[in-house]
Amino acid sequence: MNASLMSLFIFGGLGLILLELIVGVQTGFDLVLLGSTMVVGGLVGGFFQNDSVGIITTIVLSIVYIFIGRKIIKEKLNTKSYKTNVDDLVGKTGTVVKIIKSGKAGQVKIGSEVWRAEAEGEIEVDTKVKVLDVEGVSLKVVRL
């Protein structure tokens, strides 16, 4: 048995894990998982005092990861995203929930969200409005 080979696997695997942390998980955890297979392979080889067992363990775990684990990890990492850009509100309609007065902002509800809104002139509560523009944190609306 070559203890230095198994040590190389363990420290090489730890190096890959550390590299993944340094680059900010941009590789999708590939380096963490491949590094982990090397660490486990090195530990197993060291436990059995057999380089071949350590190498085979690393190869088998790497193949399992590449063909099965990677797909599962990618699915877990891919989260559904929703547009949060307020510019997407332009053209949408909503209902005034807090009166909008000339020079004083009110509130409008668009979908399930309430937004700060301004308008030319006064618009009463429960009036339907359309979003014309977004300026800063306020929606510019007009009565429908």
CSV table of N, CA and C in Angstrom, one decimal:
chain,number,residue,atom,x,y,z
A,1,MET,N,0.8,-1.2,0.0
A,1,MET,CA,0.0,0.0,0.0
A,1,MET,C,0.9,1.2,0.0
A,2,ASN,N,0.4,2.2,-0.7
A,2,ASN,CA,1.2,3.5,-0.8
A,2,ASN,C,0.3,4.5,-0.1
A,3,ALA,N,0.7,4.8,1.1
A,3,ALA,CA,0.0,5.8,1.9
A,3,ALA,C,0.0,7.2,1.3
A,4,SER,N,1.1,7.5,0.6
A,4,SER,CA,1.1,8.8,0.0
A,4,SER,C,0.1,9.0,-1.1
A,5,LEU,N,-0.2,7.9,-1.8
A,5,LEU,CA,-1.2,8.0,-2.9
A,5,LEU,C,-2.6,8.3,-2.3
A,6,MET,N,-2.9,7.6,-1.3
A,6,MET,CA,-4.2,7.9,-0.6
A,6,MET,C,-4.3,9.2,0.0
A,7,SER,N,-3.1,9.7,0.6
A,7,SER,CA,-3.1,11.0,1.1
A,7,SER,C,-3.2,12.1,0.0
A,8,LEU,N,-2.6,11.8,-1.2
A,8,LEU,CA,-2.8,12.6,-2.4
A,8,LEU,C,-4.3,12.7,-2.8
A,9,PHE,N,-5.0,11.6,-2.7
A,9,PHE,CA,-6.4,11.6,-3.1
A,9,PHE,C,-7.2,12.5,-2.1
A,10,ILE,N,-6.9,12.3,-0.8
A,10,ILE,CA,-7.6,13.0,0.2
A,10,ILE,C,-7.3,14.5,0.1
A,11,PHE,N,-6.1,14.9,0.1
A,11,PHE,CA,-5.7,16.3,0.0
A,11,PHE,C,-6.1,16.9,-1.4
A,12,GLY,N,-6.0,16.1,-2.4
A,12,GLY,CA,-6.4,16.6,-3.7
A,12,GLY,C,-7.9,16.9,-3.7
A,13,GLY,N,-8.7,16.0,-3.1
A,13,GLY,CA,-10.1,16.2,-3.0
A,13,GLY,C,-10.5,17.4,-2.2
A,14,LEU,N,-9.8,17.5,-1.1
A,14,LEU,CA,-10.0,18.7,-0.2
A,14,LEU,C,-9.7,20.0,-1.0
A,15,GLY,N,-8.7,19.9,-1.8
A,15,GLY,CA,-8.3,21.1,-2.7
A,15,GLY,C,-9.4,21.4,-3.7
A,16,LEU,N,-10.0,20.4,-4.3
A,16,LEU,CA,-11.1,20.7,-5.2
A,16,LEU,C,-12.3,21.3,-4.5
A,17,ILE,N,-12.6,20.8,-3.3
A,17,ILE,CA,-13.7,21.4,-2.5
A,17,ILE,C,-13.4,22.8,-2.2
A,18,LEU,N,-12.2,23.1,-1.7
A,18,LEU,CA,-11.8,24.5,-1.4
A,18,LEU,C,-11.9,25.4,-2.7
A,19,LEU,N,-11.4,24.9,-3.8
A,19,LEU,CA,-11.5,25.6,-5.0
A,19,LEU,C,-12.9,26.0,-5.4
A,20,GLU,N,-13.8,25.0,-5.2
A,20,GLU,CA,-15.3,25.3,-5.5
A,20,GLU,C,-15.8,26.5,-4.6
A,21,LEU,N,-15.4,26.5,-3.3
A,21,LEU,CA,-15.8,27.5,-2.4
A,21,LEU,C,-15.2,28.9,-2.8
A,22,ILE,N,-13.9,28.8,-3.3
A,22,ILE,CA,-13.3,30.1,-3.7
A,22,ILE,C,-13.9,30.7,-5.0
A,23,VAL,N,-14.3,29.8,-6.0
A,23,VAL,CA,-14.9,30.3,-7.2
A,23,VAL,C,-16.4,30.6,-7.0
A,24,GLY,N,-16.9,30.3,-5.8
A,24,GLY,CA,-18.3,30.7,-5.5
A,24,GLY,C,-19.4,29.8,-6.1
A,25,VAL,N,-19.1,28.5,-6.1
A,25,VAL,CA,-20.1,27.5,-6.6
A,25,VAL,C,-20.5,27.8,-8.0
A,26,GLN,N,-19.7,28.3,-8.8
A,26,GLN,CA,-20.0,28.6,-10.2
A,26,GLN,C,-20.0,27.3,-11.1
A,27,THR,N,-19.4,26.3,-10.6
A,27,THR,CA,-19.3,25.0,-11.4
A,27,THR,C,-20.5,24.1,-11.1
A,28,GLY,N,-21.5,24.6,-10.3
A,28,GLY,CA,-22.6,23.8,-9.9
A,28,GLY,C,-22.4,22.6,-9.0
A,29,PHE,N,-21.4,22.8,-8.1
A,29,PHE,CA,-21.1,21.8,-7.1
A,29,PHE,C,-20.3,20.6,-7.7
A,30,ASP,N,-19.9,20.7,-9.0
A,30,ASP,CA,-19.1,19.6,-9.6
A,30,ASP,C,-17.8,19.4,-8.9
A,31,LEU,N,-17.1,20.4,-8.6
A,31,LEU,CA,-15.8,20.2,-7.9
A,31,LEU,C,-16.0,19.7,-6.5
A,32,VAL,N,-17.1,20.1,-5.8
A,32,VAL,CA,-17.3,19.6,-4.4
A,32,VAL,C,-17.6,18.1,-4.5
A,33,LEU,N,-18.4,17.7,-5.4
A,33,LEU,CA,-18.7,16.3,-5.5
A,33,LEU,C,-17.6,15.4,-6.0
A,34,LEU,N,-16.8,15.9,-7.0
A,34,LEU,CA,-15.7,15.1,-7.4
A,34,LEU,C,-14.6,15.1,-6.3
A,35,GLY,N,-14.4,16.2,-5.7
A,35,GLY,CA,-13.5,16.3,-4.6
A,35,GLY,C,-13.9,15.3,-3.4
A,36,SER,N,-15.2,15.3,-3.2
A,36,SER,CA,-15.7,14.4,-2.2
A,36,SER,C,-15.5,12.9,-2.5
A,37,THR,N,-15.6,12.6,-3.8
A,37,THR,CA,-15.4,11.2,-4.2
A,37,THR,C,-13.9,10.8,-4.0
A,38,MET,N,-13.0,11.8,-4.3
A,38,MET,CA,-11.6,11.6,-4.0
A,38,MET,C,-11.3,11.4,-2.6
A,39,VAL,N,-11.9,12.2,-1.7
A,39,VAL,CA,-11.7,12.1,-0.3
A,39,VAL,C,-12.2,10.7,0.2
A,40,VAL,N,-13.4,10.4,-0.2
A,40,VAL,CA,-13.9,9.1,0.2
A,40,VAL,C,-13.1,7.9,-0.3
A,41,GLY,N,-12.7,8.0,-1.6
A,41,GLY,CA,-11.8,7.0,-2.1
A,41,GLY,C,-10.5,6.9,-1.4
A,42,GLY,N,-9.9,8.0,-1.0
A,42,GLY,CA,-8.7,8.0,-0.3
A,42,GLY,C,-8.8,7.4,1.1
A,43,LEU,N,-9.9,7.7,1.8
A,43,LEU,CA,-10.2,7.2,3.1
A,43,LEU,C,-10.5,5.7,3.1
A,44,VAL,N,-11.3,5.2,2.1
A,44,VAL,CA,-11.5,3.8,1.9
A,44,VAL,C,-10.3,3.0,1.6
A,45,GLY,N,-9.5,3.6,0.7
A,45,GLY,CA,-8.2,2.9,0.3
A,45,GLY,C,-7.3,2.9,1.5
A,46,GLY,N,-7.2,3.9,2.3
A,46,GLY,CA,-6.4,3.9,3.5
A,46,GLY,C,-6.9,3.0,4.6
A,47,PHE,N,-8.2,2.9,4.7
A,47,PHE,CA,-8.8,2.0,5.7
A,47,PHE,C,-8.5,0.5,5.4
A,48,PHE,N,-8.6,0.2,4.1
A,48,PHE,CA,-8.3,-1.2,3.7
A,48,PHE,C,-6.9,-1.4,3.4
A,49,GLN,N,-6.1,-0.3,3.4
A,49,GLN,CA,-4.7,-0.4,3.1
A,49,GLN,C,-4.4,-1.0,1.8
A,50,ASN,N,-5.2,-0.5,0.8
A,50,ASN,CA,-5.1,-1.0,-0.6
A,50,ASN,C,-5.4,0.1,-1.6
A,51,ASP,N,-4.4,0.5,-2.3
A,51,ASP,CA,-4.5,1.6,-3.3
A,51,ASP,C,-5.6,1.2,-4.3
A,52,SER,N,-5.7,0.0,-4.8
A,52,SER,CA,-6.6,-0.4,-5.8
A,52,SER,C,-8.1,-0.2,-5.3
A,53,VAL,N,-8.3,-0.5,-4.1
A,53,VAL,CA,-9.7,-0.3,-3.5
A,53,VAL,C,-10.0,1.2,-3.5
A,54,GLY,N,-9.0,2.0,-3.1
A,54,GLY,CA,-9.3,3.5,-3.1
A,54,GLY,C,-9.5,4.0,-4.5
A,55,ILE,N,-8.7,3.6,-5.4
A,55,ILE,CA,-8.9,4.1,-6.8
A,55,ILE,C,-10.2,3.6,-7.4
A,56,ILE,N,-10.5,2.3,-7.2
A,56,ILE,CA,-11.8,1.8,-7.7
A,56,ILE,C,-13.0,2.5,-7.1
A,57,THR,N,-12.9,2.8,-5.8
A,57,THR,CA,-14.0,3.5,-5.1
A,57,THR,C,-14.2,4.9,-5.7
A,58,THR,N,-13.1,5.6,-5.9
A,58,THR,CA,-13.1,6.9,-6.5
A,58,THR,C,-13.7,6.9,-7.9
A,59,ILE,N,-13.3,5.9,-8.7
A,59,ILE,CA,-13.8,5.8,-10.1
A,59,ILE,C,-15.3,5.5,-10.0
A,60,VAL,N,-15.8,4.5,-9.2
A,60,VAL,CA,-17.2,4.2,-9.2
A,60,VAL,C,-18.0,5.3,-8.7
A,61,LEU,N,-17.6,6.0,-7.6
A,61,LEU,CA,-18.4,7.1,-7.1
A,61,LEU,C,-18.4,8.3,-8.1
A,62,SER,N,-17.3,8.5,-8.8
A,62,SER,CA,-17.3,9.6,-9.8
A,62,SER,C,-18.3,9.3,-11.0
A,63,ILE,N,-18.3,8.0,-11.4
A,63,ILE,CA,-19.2,7.6,-12.5
A,63,ILE,C,-20.7,7.7,-12.0
A,64,VAL,N,-20.9,7.3,-10.8
A,64,VAL,CA,-22.3,7.4,-10.3
A,64,VAL,C,-22.7,8.9,-10.2
A,65,TYR,N,-21.8,9.7,-9.7
A,65,TYR,CA,-22.0,11.2,-9.7
A,65,TYR,C,-22.3,11.7,-11.1
A,66,ILE,N,-21.4,11.4,-12.0
A,66,ILE,CA,-21.6,12.0,-13.4
A,66,ILE,C,-22.9,11.6,-14.0
A,67,PHE,N,-23.3,10.4,-13.9
A,67,PHE,CA,-24.5,9.9,-14.6
A,67,PHE,C,-25.8,10.0,-13.8
A,68,ILE,N,-25.7,10.1,-12.5
A,68,ILE,CA,-26.9,10.1,-11.7
A,68,ILE,C,-27.0,11.4,-10.9
A,69,GLY,N,-26.0,11.5,-10.0
A,69,GLY,CA,-26.0,12.6,-9.0
A,69,GLY,C,-26.0,14.0,-9.6
A,70,ARG,N,-25.2,14.1,-10.7
A,70,ARG,CA,-25.2,15.5,-11.3
A,70,ARG,C,-26.5,16.0,-11.8
A,71,LYS,N,-27.3,15.1,-12.4
A,71,LYS,CA,-28.6,15.5,-12.8
A,71,LYS,C,-29.5,15.9,-11.7
A,72,ILE,N,-29.5,15.1,-10.6
A,72,ILE,CA,-30.3,15.4,-9.4
A,72,ILE,C,-29.9,16.7,-8.8
A,73,ILE,N,-28.6,17.0,-8.7
A,73,ILE,CA,-28.1,18.2,-8.1
A,73,ILE,C,-28.5,19.4,-9.0
A,74,LYS,N,-28.4,19.3,-10.3
A,74,LYS,CA,-28.7,20.4,-11.2
A,74,LYS,C,-30.2,20.7,-11.1
A,75,GLU,N,-31.1,19.6,-11.0
A,75,GLU,CA,-32.5,19.9,-10.8
A,75,GLU,C,-32.8,20.6,-9.5
A,76,LYS,N,-32.1,20.3,-8.4
A,76,LYS,CA,-32.3,20.9,-7.1
A,76,LYS,C,-31.8,22.4,-7.2
A,77,LEU,N,-30.7,22.6,-7.9
A,77,LEU,CA,-30.2,24.0,-8.0
A,77,LEU,C,-31.0,24.9,-8.8
A,78,ASN,N,-31.7,24.4,-9.9
A,78,ASN,CA,-32.4,25.2,-10.8
A,78,ASN,C,-33.8,25.5,-10.1
A,79,THR,N,-33.9,26.8,-9.7
A,79,THR,CA,-35.2,27.2,-9.1
A,79,THR,C,-35.9,28.0,-10.1
A,80,LYS,N,-37.2,28.0,-9.9
A,80,LYS,CA,-38.0,28.8,-10.8
A,80,LYS,C,-37.9,30.2,-10.4
A,81,SER,N,-37.7,31.1,-11.4
A,81,SER,CA,-37.6,32.5,-11.1
A,81,SER,C,-38.8,33.3,-11.7
A,82,TYR,N,-39.1,34.3,-11.0
A,82,TYR,CA,-40.2,35.2,-11.4
A,82,TYR,C,-39.6,36.6,-11.7
A,83,LYS,N,-40.2,37.2,-12.7
A,83,LYS,CA,-39.8,38.6,-13.0
A,83,LYS,C,-40.2,39.5,-11.9
A,84,THR,N,-39.2,40.3,-11.4
A,84,THR,CA,-39.5,41.3,-10.4
A,84,THR,C,-39.2,42.7,-10.9
A,85,ASN,N,-38.9,42.8,-12.1
A,85,ASN,CA,-38.6,44.1,-12.7
A,85,ASN,C,-39.9,44.9,-12.8
A,86,VAL,N,-39.9,46.1,-12.1
A,86,VAL,CA,-41.1,46.9,-12.1
A,86,VAL,C,-41.4,47.5,-13.5
A,87,ASP,N,-40.4,47.5,-14.4
A,87,ASP,CA,-40.7,47.9,-15.8
A,87,ASP,C,-41.7,47.0,-16.5
A,88,ASP,N,-41.9,45.8,-16.0
A,88,ASP,CA,-42.8,44.9,-16.6
A,88,ASP,C,-44.3,45.3,-16.2
A,89,LEU,N,-44.4,46.2,-15.3
A,89,LEU,CA,-45.8,46.7,-14.9
A,89,LEU,C,-46.3,47.7,-15.9
A,90,VAL,N,-45.5,48.3,-16.7
A,90,VAL,CA,-46.0,49.3,-17.7
A,90,VAL,C,-47.0,48.6,-18.6
A,91,GLY,N,-48.2,49.3,-18.7
A,91,GLY,CA,-49.2,48.7,-19.6
A,91,GLY,C,-50.2,47.9,-18.8
A,92,LYS,N,-49.9,47.5,-17.6
A,92,LYS,CA,-50.9,46.7,-16.8
A,92,LYS,C,-51.9,47.6,-16.1
A,93,THR,N,-53.0,46.9,-15.8
A,93,THR,CA,-54.1,47.7,-15.1
A,93,THR,C,-54.2,47.2,-13.7
A,94,GLY,N,-54.7,48.1,-12.8
A,94,GLY,CA,-54.9,47.8,-11.4
A,94,GLY,C,-56.0,48.6,-10.9
A,95,THR,N,-56.2,48.6,-9.5
A,95,THR,CA,-57.2,49.3,-8.8
A,95,THR,C,-56.6,50.1,-7.7
A,96,VAL,N,-57.1,51.4,-7.6
A,96,VAL,CA,-56.6,52.3,-6.6
A,96,VAL,C,-57.1,51.7,-5.2
A,97,VAL,N,-56.2,51.6,-4.3
A,97,VAL,CA,-56.6,51.1,-2.9
A,97,VAL,C,-56.4,52.2,-1.9
A,98,LYS,N,-55.6,53.3,-2.2
A,98,LYS,CA,-55.5,54.5,-1.4
A,98,LYS,C,-55.5,55.6,-2.3
A,99,ILE,N,-56.4,56.6,-2.0
A,99,ILE,CA,-56.6,57.7,-2.9
A,99,ILE,C,-55.3,58.4,-3.4
A,100,ILE,N,-55.3,58.7,-4.7
A,100,ILE,CA,-54.2,59.4,-5.3
A,100,ILE,C,-54.6,60.9,-5.5
A,101,LYS,N,-53.8,61.8,-4.9
A,101,LYS,CA,-54.2,63.2,-5.0
A,101,LYS,C,-53.1,63.9,-5.8
A,102,SER,N,-53.4,65.0,-6.4
A,102,SER,CA,-52.4,65.7,-7.2
A,102,SER,C,-51.2,66.1,-6.3
A,103,GLY,N,-50.0,65.7,-6.6
A,103,GLY,CA,-48.8,66.0,-5.8
A,103,GLY,C,-48.6,65.1,-4.6
A,104,LYS,N,-49.6,64.1,-4.4
A,104,LYS,CA,-49.4,63.2,-3.3
A,104,LYS,C,-49.7,61.8,-3.7
A,105,ALA,N,-48.8,60.9,-3.4
A,105,ALA,CA,-48.9,59.5,-3.9
A,105,ALA,C,-49.9,58.8,-3.2
A,106,GLY,N,-50.5,57.8,-3.9
A,106,GLY,CA,-51.5,56.9,-3.3
A,106,GLY,C,-51.0,55.5,-3.5
A,107,GLN,N,-51.9,54.5,-3.5
A,107,GLN,CA,-51.5,53.1,-3.8
A,107,GLN,C,-52.4,52.5,-4.7
A,108,VAL,N,-51.9,51.6,-5.6
A,108,VAL,CA,-52.7,50.8,-6.5
A,108,VAL,C,-52.3,49.3,-6.3
A,109,LYS,N,-53.3,48.5,-6.5
A,109,LYS,CA,-53.1,47.1,-6.4
A,109,LYS,C,-53.1,46.5,-7.8
A,110,ILE,N,-52.0,45.8,-8.2
A,110,ILE,CA,-51.9,45.2,-9.5
A,110,ILE,C,-51.6,43.7,-9.2
A,111,GLY,N,-52.5,42.8,-9.6
A,111,GLY,CA,-52.4,41.4,-9.2
A,111,GLY,C,-52.6,41.3,-7.7
A,112,SER,N,-51.6,40.7,-7.0
A,112,SER,CA,-51.7,40.6,-5.6
A,112,SER,C,-50.8,41.5,-4.8
A,113,GLU,N,-50.1,42.5,-5.6
A,113,GLU,CA,-49.2,43.4,-5.0
A,113,GLU,C,-49.7,44.8,-5.0
A,114,VAL,N,-49.4,45.5,-3.9
A,114,VAL,CA,-49.7,46.9,-3.8
A,114,VAL,C,-48.5,47.8,-4.1
A,115,TRP,N,-48.7,48.8,-4.9
A,115,TRP,CA,-47.6,49.7,-5.3
A,115,TRP,C,-47.9,51.1,-5.0
A,116,ARG,N,-46.8,51.9,-4.8
A,116,ARG,CA,-46.9,53.4,-4.6
A,116,ARG,C,-47.2,53.9,-6.0
A,117,ALA,N,-48.2,54.9,-6.1
A,117,ALA,CA,-48.6,55.4,-7.4
A,117,ALA,C,-48.8,56.9,-7.4
A,118,GLU,N,-48.5,57.5,-8.5
A,118,GLU,CA,-48.8,59.0,-8.6
A,118,GLU,C,-49.6,59.2,-9.9
A,119,ALA,N,-50.3,60.3,-10.0
A,119,ALA,CA,-51.1,60.6,-11.2
A,119,ALA,C,-51.3,62.1,-11.3
A,120,GLU,N,-51.7,62.5,-12.5
A,120,GLU,CA,-52.1,63.9,-12.7
A,120,GLU,C,-53.5,64.0,-12.2
A,121,GLY,N,-53.8,64.8,-11.2
A,121,GLY,CA,-55.1,65.0,-10.6
A,121,GLY,C,-55.4,63.9,-9.6
A,122,GLU,N,-56.7,63.9,-9.2
A,122,GLU,CA,-57.1,63.0,-8.1
A,122,GLU,C,-57.8,61.8,-8.7
A,123,ILE,N,-57.5,60.6,-8.1
A,123,ILE,CA,-58.1,59.3,-8.5
A,123,ILE,C,-58.6,58.6,-7.2
A,124,GLU,N,-59.9,58.4,-7.2
A,124,GLU,CA,-60.6,57.8,-6.0
A,124,GLU,C,-60.3,56.3,-5.8
A,125,VAL,N,-60.5,55.8,-4.6
A,125,VAL,CA,-60.3,54.4,-4.3
A,125,VAL,C,-61.3,53.6,-5.2
A,126,ASP,N,-60.9,52.4,-5.5
A,126,ASP,CA,-61.7,51.4,-6.4
A,126,ASP,C,-61.8,51.8,-7.8
A,127,THR,N,-61.0,52.9,-8.2
A,127,THR,CA,-61.0,53.3,-9.6
A,127,THR,C,-60.0,52.4,-10.4
A,128,LYS,N,-60.3,52.0,-11.6
A,128,LYS,CA,-59.4,51.2,-12.4
A,128,LYS,C,-58.4,52.2,-13.0
A,129,VAL,N,-57.1,51.8,-13.0
A,129,VAL,CA,-56.0,52.6,-13.6
A,129,VAL,C,-55.1,51.8,-14.5
A,130,LYS,N,-54.3,52.5,-15.3
A,130,LYS,CA,-53.4,51.8,-16.2
A,130,LYS,C,-52.0,52.4,-15.9
A,131,VAL,N,-51.0,51.5,-15.8
A,131,VAL,CA,-49.6,52.0,-15.5
A,131,VAL,C,-49.0,52.5,-16.8
A,132,LEU,N,-48.6,53.8,-16.8
A,132,LEU,CA,-47.9,54.4,-17.9
A,132,LEU,C,-46.4,54.4,-17.9
A,133,ASP,N,-45.9,54.5,-16.7
A,133,ASP,CA,-44.4,54.6,-16.5
A,133,ASP,C,-44.0,54.2,-15.1
A,134,VAL,N,-42.7,54.0,-14.9
A,134,VAL,CA,-42.2,53.8,-13.6
A,134,VAL,C,-41.1,54.9,-13.4
A,135,GLU,N,-41.2,55.6,-12.3
A,135,GLU,CA,-40.2,56.7,-12.0
A,135,GLU,C,-39.8,56.4,-10.6
A,136,GLY,N,-38.5,56.0,-10.4
A,136,GLY,CA,-38.0,55.7,-9.1
A,136,GLY,C,-38.8,54.5,-8.5
A,137,VAL,N,-39.4,54.8,-7.4
A,137,VAL,CA,-40.2,53.8,-6.7
A,137,VAL,C,-41.7,54.0,-6.9
A,138,SER,N,-42.1,54.9,-7.8
A,138,SER,CA,-43.5,55.1,-8.0
A,138,SER,C,-44.0,54.8,-9.4
A,139,LEU,N,-45.2,54.3,-9.5
A,139,LEU,CA,-45.8,54.0,-10.8
A,139,LEU,C,-46.6,55.3,-11.2
A,140,LYS,N,-46.4,55.6,-12.4
A,140,LYS,CA,-47.2,56.7,-13.0
A,140,LYS,C,-48.4,56.1,-13.6
A,141,VAL,N,-49.6,56.5,-13.1
A,141,VAL,CA,-50.9,55.8,-13.6
A,141,VAL,C,-51.8,56.9,-14.2
A,142,VAL,N,-52.8,56.3,-14.9
A,142,VAL,CA,-53.9,57.2,-15.5
A,142,VAL,C,-55.2,56.4,-15.3
A,143,ARG,N,-56.2,57.2,-15.1
A,143,ARG,CA,-57.6,56.6,-14.9
A,143,ARG,C,-58.0,56.0,-16.2
A,144,LEU,N,-58.7,54.8,-16.1
A,144,LEU,CA,-59.2,54.1,-17.3
A,144,LEU,C,-60.6,54.6,-17.5
